[in-house]
Coordinates of C-alpha atoms in Angstrom, one line a residue:
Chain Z
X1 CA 86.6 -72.6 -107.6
X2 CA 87.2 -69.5 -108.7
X3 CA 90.6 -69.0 -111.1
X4 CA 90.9 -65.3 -110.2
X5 CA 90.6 -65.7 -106.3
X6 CA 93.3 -68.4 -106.8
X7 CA 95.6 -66.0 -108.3
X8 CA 95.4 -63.0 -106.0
X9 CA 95.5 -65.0 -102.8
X10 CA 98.1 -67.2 -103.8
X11 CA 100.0 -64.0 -104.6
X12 CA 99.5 -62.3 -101.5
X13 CA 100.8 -65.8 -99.9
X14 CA 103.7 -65.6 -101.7
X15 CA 104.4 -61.7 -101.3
X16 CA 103.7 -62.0 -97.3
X17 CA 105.5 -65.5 -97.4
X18 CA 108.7 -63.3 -98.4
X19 CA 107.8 -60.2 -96.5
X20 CA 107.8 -62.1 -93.3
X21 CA 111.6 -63.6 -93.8
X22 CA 113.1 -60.5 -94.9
X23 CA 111.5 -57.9 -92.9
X24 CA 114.3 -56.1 -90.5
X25 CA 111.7 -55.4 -87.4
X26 CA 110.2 -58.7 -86.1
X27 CA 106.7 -57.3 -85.1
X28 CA 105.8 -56.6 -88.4
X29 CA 107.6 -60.3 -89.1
X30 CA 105.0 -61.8 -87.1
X31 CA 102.0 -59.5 -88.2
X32 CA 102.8 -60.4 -92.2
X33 CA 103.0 -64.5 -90.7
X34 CA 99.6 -63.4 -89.8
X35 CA 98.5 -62.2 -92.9
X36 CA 100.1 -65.2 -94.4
X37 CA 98.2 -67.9 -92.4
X38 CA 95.0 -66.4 -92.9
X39 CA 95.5 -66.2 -96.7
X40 CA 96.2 -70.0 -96.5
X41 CA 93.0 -70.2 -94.2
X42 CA 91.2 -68.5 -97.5
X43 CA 92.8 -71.1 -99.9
X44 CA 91.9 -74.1 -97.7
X45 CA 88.2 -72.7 -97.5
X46 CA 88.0 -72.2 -101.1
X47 CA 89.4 -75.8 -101.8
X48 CA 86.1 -77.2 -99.7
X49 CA 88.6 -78.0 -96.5
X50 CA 86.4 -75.7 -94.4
X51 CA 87.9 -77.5 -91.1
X52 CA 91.3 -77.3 -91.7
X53 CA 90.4 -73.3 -92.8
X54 CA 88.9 -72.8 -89.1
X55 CA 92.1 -73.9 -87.4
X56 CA 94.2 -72.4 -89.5
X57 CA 92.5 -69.5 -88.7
X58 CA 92.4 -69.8 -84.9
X59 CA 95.8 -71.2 -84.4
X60 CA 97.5 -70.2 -86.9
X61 CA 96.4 -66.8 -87.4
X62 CA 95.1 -65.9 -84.4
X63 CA 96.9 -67.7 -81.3
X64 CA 100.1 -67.9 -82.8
X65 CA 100.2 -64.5 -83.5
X66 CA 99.9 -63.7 -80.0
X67 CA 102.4 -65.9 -78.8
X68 CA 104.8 -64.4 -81.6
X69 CA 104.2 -60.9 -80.2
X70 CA 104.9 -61.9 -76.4
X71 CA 108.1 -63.5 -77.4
X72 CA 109.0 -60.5 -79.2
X73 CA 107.8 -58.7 -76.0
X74 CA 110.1 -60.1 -74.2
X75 CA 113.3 -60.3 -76.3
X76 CA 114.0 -58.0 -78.9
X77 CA 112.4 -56.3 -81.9
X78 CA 115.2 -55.5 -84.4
X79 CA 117.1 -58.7 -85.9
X80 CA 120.8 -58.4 -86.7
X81 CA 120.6 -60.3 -89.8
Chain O
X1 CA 127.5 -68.9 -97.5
X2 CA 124.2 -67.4 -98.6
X3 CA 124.4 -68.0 -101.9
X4 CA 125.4 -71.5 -101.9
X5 CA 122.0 -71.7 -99.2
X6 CA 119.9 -70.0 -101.7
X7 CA 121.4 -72.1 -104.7
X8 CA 120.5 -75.8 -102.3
X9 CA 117.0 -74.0 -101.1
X10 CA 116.3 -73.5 -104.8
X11 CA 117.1 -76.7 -106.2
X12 CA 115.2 -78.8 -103.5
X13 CA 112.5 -76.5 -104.2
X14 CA 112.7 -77.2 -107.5
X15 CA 112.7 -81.3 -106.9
X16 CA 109.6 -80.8 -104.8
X17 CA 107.5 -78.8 -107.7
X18 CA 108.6 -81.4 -109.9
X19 CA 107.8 -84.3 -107.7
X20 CA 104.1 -82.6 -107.4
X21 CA 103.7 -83.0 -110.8
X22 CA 103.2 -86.9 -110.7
X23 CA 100.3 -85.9 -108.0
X24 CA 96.6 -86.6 -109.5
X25 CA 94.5 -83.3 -109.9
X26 CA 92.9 -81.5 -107.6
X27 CA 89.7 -83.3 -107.1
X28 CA 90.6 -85.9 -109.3
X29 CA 87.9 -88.5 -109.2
X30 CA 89.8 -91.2 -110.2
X31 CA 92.8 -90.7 -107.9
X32 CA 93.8 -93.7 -106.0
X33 CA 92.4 -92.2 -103.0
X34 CA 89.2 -91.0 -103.9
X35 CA 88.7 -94.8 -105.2
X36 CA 89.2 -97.0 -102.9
X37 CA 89.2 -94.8 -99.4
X38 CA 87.0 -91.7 -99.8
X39 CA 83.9 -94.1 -100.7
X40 CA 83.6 -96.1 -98.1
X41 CA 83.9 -93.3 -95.7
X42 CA 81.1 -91.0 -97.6
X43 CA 78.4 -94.0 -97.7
X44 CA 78.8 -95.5 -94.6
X45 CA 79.8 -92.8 -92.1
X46 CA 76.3 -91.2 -90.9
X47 CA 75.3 -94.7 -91.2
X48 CA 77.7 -96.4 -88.5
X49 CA 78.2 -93.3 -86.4
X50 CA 75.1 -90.6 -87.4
X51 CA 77.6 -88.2 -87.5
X52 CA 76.7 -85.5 -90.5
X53 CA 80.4 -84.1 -90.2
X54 CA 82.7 -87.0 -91.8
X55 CA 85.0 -84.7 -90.9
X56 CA 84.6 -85.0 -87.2
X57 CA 84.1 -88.6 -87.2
X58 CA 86.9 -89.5 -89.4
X59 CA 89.2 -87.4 -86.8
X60 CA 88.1 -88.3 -84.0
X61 CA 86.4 -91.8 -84.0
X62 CA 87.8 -93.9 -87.1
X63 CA 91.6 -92.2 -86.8
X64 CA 91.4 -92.0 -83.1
X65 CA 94.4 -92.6 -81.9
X66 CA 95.9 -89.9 -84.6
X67 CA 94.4 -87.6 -82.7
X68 CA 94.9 -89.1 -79.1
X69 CA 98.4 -88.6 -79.8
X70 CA 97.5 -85.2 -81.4
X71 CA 96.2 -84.4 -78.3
X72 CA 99.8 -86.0 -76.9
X73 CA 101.9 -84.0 -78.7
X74 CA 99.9 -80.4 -77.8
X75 CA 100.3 -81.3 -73.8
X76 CA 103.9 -82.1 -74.1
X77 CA 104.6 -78.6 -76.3
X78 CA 103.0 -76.9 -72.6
X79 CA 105.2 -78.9 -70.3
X80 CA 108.4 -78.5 -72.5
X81 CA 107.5 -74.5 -72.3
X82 CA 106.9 -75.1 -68.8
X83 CA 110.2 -77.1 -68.1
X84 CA 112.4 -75.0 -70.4
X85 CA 110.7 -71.2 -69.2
X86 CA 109.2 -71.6 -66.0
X87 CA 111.4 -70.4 -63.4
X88 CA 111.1 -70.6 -59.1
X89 CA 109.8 -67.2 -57.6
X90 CA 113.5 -65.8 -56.6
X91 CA 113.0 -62.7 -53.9
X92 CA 111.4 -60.1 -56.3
X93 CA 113.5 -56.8 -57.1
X94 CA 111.4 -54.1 -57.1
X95 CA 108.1 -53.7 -57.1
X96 CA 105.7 -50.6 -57.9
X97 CA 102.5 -49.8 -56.3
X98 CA 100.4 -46.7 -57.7
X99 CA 98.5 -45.1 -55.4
X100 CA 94.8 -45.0 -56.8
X101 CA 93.4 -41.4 -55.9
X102 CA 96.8 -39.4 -56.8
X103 CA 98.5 -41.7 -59.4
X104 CA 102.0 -41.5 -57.3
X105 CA 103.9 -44.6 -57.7
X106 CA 106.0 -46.1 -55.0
X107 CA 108.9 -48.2 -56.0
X108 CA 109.6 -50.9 -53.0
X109 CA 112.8 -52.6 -53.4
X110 CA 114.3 -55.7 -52.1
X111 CA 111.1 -57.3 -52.3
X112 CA 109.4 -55.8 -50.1
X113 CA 105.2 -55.6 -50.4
X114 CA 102.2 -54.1 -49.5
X115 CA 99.6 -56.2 -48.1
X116 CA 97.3 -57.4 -51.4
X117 CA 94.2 -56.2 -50.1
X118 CA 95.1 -52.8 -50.2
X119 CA 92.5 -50.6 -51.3
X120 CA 94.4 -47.6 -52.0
X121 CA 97.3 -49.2 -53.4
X122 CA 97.3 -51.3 -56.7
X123 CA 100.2 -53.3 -57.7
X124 CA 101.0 -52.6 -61.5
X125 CA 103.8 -54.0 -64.1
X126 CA 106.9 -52.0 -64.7
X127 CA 106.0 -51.1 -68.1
X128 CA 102.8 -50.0 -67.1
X129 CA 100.5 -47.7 -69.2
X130 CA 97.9 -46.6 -68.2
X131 CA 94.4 -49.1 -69.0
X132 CA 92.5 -47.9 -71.5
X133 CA 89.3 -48.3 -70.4
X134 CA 87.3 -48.6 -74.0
X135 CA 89.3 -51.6 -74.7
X136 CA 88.7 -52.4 -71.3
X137 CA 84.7 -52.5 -71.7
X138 CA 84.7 -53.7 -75.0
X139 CA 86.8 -56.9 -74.2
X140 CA 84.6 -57.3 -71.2
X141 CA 81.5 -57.3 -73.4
X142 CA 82.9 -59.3 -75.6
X143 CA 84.6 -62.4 -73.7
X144 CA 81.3 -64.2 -72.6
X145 CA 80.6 -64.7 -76.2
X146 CA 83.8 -65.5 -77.4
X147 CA 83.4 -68.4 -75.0
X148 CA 80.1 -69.4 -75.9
X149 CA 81.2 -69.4 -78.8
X150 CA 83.8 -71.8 -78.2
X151 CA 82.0 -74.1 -76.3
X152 CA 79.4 -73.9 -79.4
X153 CA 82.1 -74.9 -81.8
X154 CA 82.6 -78.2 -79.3
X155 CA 79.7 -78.9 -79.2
X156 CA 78.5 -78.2 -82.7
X157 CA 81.6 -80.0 -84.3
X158 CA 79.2 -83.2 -85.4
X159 CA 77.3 -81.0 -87.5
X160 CA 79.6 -78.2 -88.6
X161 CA 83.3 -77.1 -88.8
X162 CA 84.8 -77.4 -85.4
X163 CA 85.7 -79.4 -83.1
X164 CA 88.1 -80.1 -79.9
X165 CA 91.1 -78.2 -81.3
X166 CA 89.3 -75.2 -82.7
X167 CA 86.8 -74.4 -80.0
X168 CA 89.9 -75.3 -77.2
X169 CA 91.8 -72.4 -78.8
X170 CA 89.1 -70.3 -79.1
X171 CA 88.1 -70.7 -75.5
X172 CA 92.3 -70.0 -74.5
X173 CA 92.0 -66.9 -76.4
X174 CA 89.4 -65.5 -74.8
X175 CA 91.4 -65.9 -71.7
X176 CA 94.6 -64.8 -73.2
X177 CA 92.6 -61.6 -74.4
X178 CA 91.9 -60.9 -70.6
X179 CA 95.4 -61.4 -69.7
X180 CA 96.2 -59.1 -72.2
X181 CA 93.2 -56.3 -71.8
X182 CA 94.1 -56.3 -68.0
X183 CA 97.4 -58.0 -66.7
X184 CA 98.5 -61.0 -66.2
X185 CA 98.2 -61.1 -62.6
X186 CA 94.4 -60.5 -62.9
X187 CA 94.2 -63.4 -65.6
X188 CA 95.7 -65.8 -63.1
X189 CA 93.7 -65.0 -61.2
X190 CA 90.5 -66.1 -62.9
X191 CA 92.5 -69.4 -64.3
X192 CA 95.4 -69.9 -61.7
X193 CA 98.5 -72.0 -62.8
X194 CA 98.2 -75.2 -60.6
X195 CA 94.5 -75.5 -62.4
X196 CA 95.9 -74.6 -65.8
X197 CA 98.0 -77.1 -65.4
X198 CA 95.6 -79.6 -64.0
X199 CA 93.2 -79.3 -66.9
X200 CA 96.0 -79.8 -69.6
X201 CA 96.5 -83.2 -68.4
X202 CA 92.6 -83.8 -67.4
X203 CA 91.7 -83.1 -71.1
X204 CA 94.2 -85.8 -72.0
X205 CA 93.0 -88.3 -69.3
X206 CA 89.5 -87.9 -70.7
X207 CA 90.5 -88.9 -73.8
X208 CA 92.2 -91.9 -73.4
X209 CA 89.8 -92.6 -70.2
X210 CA 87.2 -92.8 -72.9
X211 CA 89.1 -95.0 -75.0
X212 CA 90.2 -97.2 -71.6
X213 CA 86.8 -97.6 -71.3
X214 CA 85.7 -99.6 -74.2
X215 CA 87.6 -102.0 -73.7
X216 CA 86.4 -102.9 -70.3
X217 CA 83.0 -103.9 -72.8
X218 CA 85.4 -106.1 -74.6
X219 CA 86.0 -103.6 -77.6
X220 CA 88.8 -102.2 -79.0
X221 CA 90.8 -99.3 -77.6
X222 CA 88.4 -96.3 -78.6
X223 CA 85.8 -98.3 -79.8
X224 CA 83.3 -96.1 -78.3
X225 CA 80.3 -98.9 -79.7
X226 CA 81.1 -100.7 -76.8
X227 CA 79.4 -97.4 -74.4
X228 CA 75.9 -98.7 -75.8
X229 CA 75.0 -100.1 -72.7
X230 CA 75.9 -97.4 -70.4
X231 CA 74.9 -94.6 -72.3
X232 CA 71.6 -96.7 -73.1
X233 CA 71.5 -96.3 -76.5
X234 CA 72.1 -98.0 -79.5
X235 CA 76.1 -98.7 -81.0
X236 CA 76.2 -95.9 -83.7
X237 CA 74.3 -93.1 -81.4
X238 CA 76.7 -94.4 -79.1
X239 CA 79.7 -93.8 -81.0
X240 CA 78.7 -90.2 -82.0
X241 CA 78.3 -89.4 -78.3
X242 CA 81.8 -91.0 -77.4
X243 CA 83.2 -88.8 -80.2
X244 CA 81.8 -85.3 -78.4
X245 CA 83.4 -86.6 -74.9
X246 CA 86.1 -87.1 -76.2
X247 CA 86.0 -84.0 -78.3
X248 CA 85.8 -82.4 -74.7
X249 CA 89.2 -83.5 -73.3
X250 CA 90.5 -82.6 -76.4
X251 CA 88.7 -79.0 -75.6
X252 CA 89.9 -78.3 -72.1
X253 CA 93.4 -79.3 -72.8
X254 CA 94.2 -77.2 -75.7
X255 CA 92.4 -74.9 -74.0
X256 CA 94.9 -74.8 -71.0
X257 CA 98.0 -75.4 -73.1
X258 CA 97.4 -72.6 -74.9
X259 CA 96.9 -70.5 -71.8
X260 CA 100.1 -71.8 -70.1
X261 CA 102.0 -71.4 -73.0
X262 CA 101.2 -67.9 -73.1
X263 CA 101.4 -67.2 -69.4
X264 CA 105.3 -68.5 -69.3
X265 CA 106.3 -67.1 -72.8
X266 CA 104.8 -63.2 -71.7
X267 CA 106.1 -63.2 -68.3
X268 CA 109.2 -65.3 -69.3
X269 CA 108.3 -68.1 -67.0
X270 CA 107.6 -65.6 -63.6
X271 CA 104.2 -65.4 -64.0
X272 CA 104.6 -62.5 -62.4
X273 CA 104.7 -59.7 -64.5
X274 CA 103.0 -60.3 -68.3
X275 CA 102.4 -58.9 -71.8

C-alpha cells in the first residue's frame, strides 16, 4: 500500500462525500455519489478486498447511479434546502 | 436546529473515531481474527471445496445462508418498489405518434391508439428527442459483450473476483442501458414485466432449492456435499459445483431486480413511458 494513493483518494472521498450533501442541483448530487463510490471502490482494491471493489463498483457506482438519475428524472432537480 | 444537528453529528462522529482507535491495525497479524478464524479458512478451503477464490466459497458455501437471505433482502427491495410504485394502466391521456417519413407528430387524446403494427407510425414518449443514432450503434455493439461479460463473471467467480451479485448487475445493466439507448417500451419488450418478475423469484427458488436439496441426502441445509452422488463426483468437487448453481440464482435475480427496479422508478410505476 501506497501512503500517497491513501491520501489523495481519501481526500477526494471526503471532498465528493461533502460535495454530494451540499450541492443545490441534485444531478450533479448523484454524479459526485458517483465519484464517491468509485473512490471507495479504489480504496477497497488497494486494501487487497478486490471483491468487495467489483461491487462497489457495479452497484454502487454504476447501477445506483442510474437509478439516482431516473428518480431525479422523474421528480425534481433543484432541492429547496 | 441545524446547529444543534451539526453539534450531535459531530460529537457521535467524534465517539466513533475514538471507538476505532481500540481496533487492531490494518493487517494486523495478531488480531483476534486473523488468529483463530482467517487460518482455518486459508489452509483448508481449496482443500474441502477446491475453490481457488476463499472469497467465493466463504460467501457462498460456508456463510450460506448470509447470503441466501442476502439474496432475500434484494427480492423484497423489487417487490416493495413494485408494491409502493407500480400503478394499474388507468385509460392513458394522450398519446403521440410521429409519422416516420415527414416527422409530423399526431397527438391522440383520450386514449385513443393506433394499431401497434403500424409501419408508418411509431409511438414515441412525450419528452421525446430525437435518437441519436451513434449512441444507438455503439450501445448495440456493445451490449452482447457486456453480457458475456457478465455471465463470465458468474461463472468465473471460483477463480476470480465475481460472483452472483456482480455479474447479476452487470447483466441488469446491460438491459437498463437498452432501455435507456432506445425506450422503455422497446426494453420491455426484450425482458417483459411478468418474466422480470418471474426470474426475480426463480433466482431465489434456486437458491434455496439447492440448499432444500441436500437435505433430502441427509445433510444439512446447504450442505451442497451431500449432491456427490447426483452430480457423480466426489464431496468437495461437489460442493464447488453447488456453490456456482447457486451462484446462478443469485445471478438471475439480481439481475431482474435490478431491471424492475429501474423500469418502475423511470416510468414511475406505468411502465409505459421511461427514462
Amino acid at each position: 500500500m501506497i501512503w500517497q494513493f491513501d491520501v489523495v483518494i481519501l481526500t477526494l472521498v471526503v471532498i465528493s462525500a461533502i460535495g454530494a450533501v451540499t450541492v443545490k442541483d441534485l444531478l450533479g448530487a448523484v454524479i459526485l455519489f458517483g465519484a464517491y463510490s468509485f473512490m471507495m471502490c479504489l480504496l477497497w482494491a488497494i486494501m487487497g478486498a478486490v471483491d468487495v471493489a467489483f461491487t462497489e463498483a457495479s452497484v454502487g457506482a454504476g447501477v445506483s447511479t442510474v437509478l439516482f438519475v431516473a428518480a431525479v428524472f422523474r421528480t425534481t432537480r433543484r432541492t429547496r434546502d | 436546529m441545524k446547529k444543534a444537528g451539526l453539534v450531535i453529528v459531530l460529537f457521535f462522529g467524534g465517539l466513533l473515531v475514538y471507538g476505532t482507535l481500540d481496533f487492531p491495525d490494518w493487517g494486523d497479524p495478531t488480531s483476534p481474527a486473523s488468529l483463530h478464524v482467517s487460518p482455518r479458512y486459508i489452509e483448508k478451503t481449496l482443500e474441502e471445496t477446491t475453490v481457488p477464490n476463499m472469497v467465493t466459497a466463504i460467501l457462498a458455501d460456508y456463510r450460506g445462508f448470509d447470503t441466501l437471505f442476502e439474496t432475500v433482502v434484494i427480492f423484497s427491495a423489487g417487490l416493495a418498489c413494485f408494491f409502493l410504485l407500480r400503478t394499474r394502466r388507468k385509460a392513458p391521456g394522450t398519446r403521440h405518434y410521429r409519422h416516420r417519413p415527414t416527422g409530423i407528430v399526431l397527438h391522440i387524446e383520450k386514449g385513443g391508439r393506433l394499431p401497434d403494427d403500424s409501419t408508418e407510425f411509431e409511438r414515441i414518449d412525450s419528452l421525446w428527442v430525437p435518437h441519436d443514432l451513434i449512441i444507438k450503434a455503439t450501445c448495440r455493439l456493445i451490449i452482447p459483450f457486456i453480457q458475456l461479460f457478465a455471465l463470465y463473471v458468474i461463472a468465473h467467480g471460483h477463480h476470480s473476483p465475481g460472483g452472483g451479485f456482480q455479474g447479476g448487475v452487470i447483466f441488469g445493466a446491460a438491459f437498463i442501458l437498452y432501455a435507456v439507448t432506445h425506450d422503455l417500451r422497446e426494453g420491455l419488450q426484450r425482458l417483459g414485466e411478468r418474466t422480470t418478475y418471474a426470474m426475480c423469484s426463480i433466482g431465489v427458488f434456486i437458491y434455496a432449492g439447492v440448499g432444500t436439496l441436500c437435505l433430502f441426502f441427509r445433510k444439512n441445509f446447504l450442505d451442497y456435499s451431500a449432491l456427490a452422488a447426483v452430480l457423480g463426483v466426489d464431496p468437495a468437487t461437489a460442493r464447488s459445483h453447488g456453490i456456482l448453481m447457486v451462484e446462478i440464482g443469485v445471478g438471475i435475480a439480481v439481475m431482474a431486480v435490478m431491471f424492475a427496479i429501474y423500469c418502475n422508478l423511470s416510468s414511475v410505476g406505468k411502465q409505459d413511458e421511461g427514462l
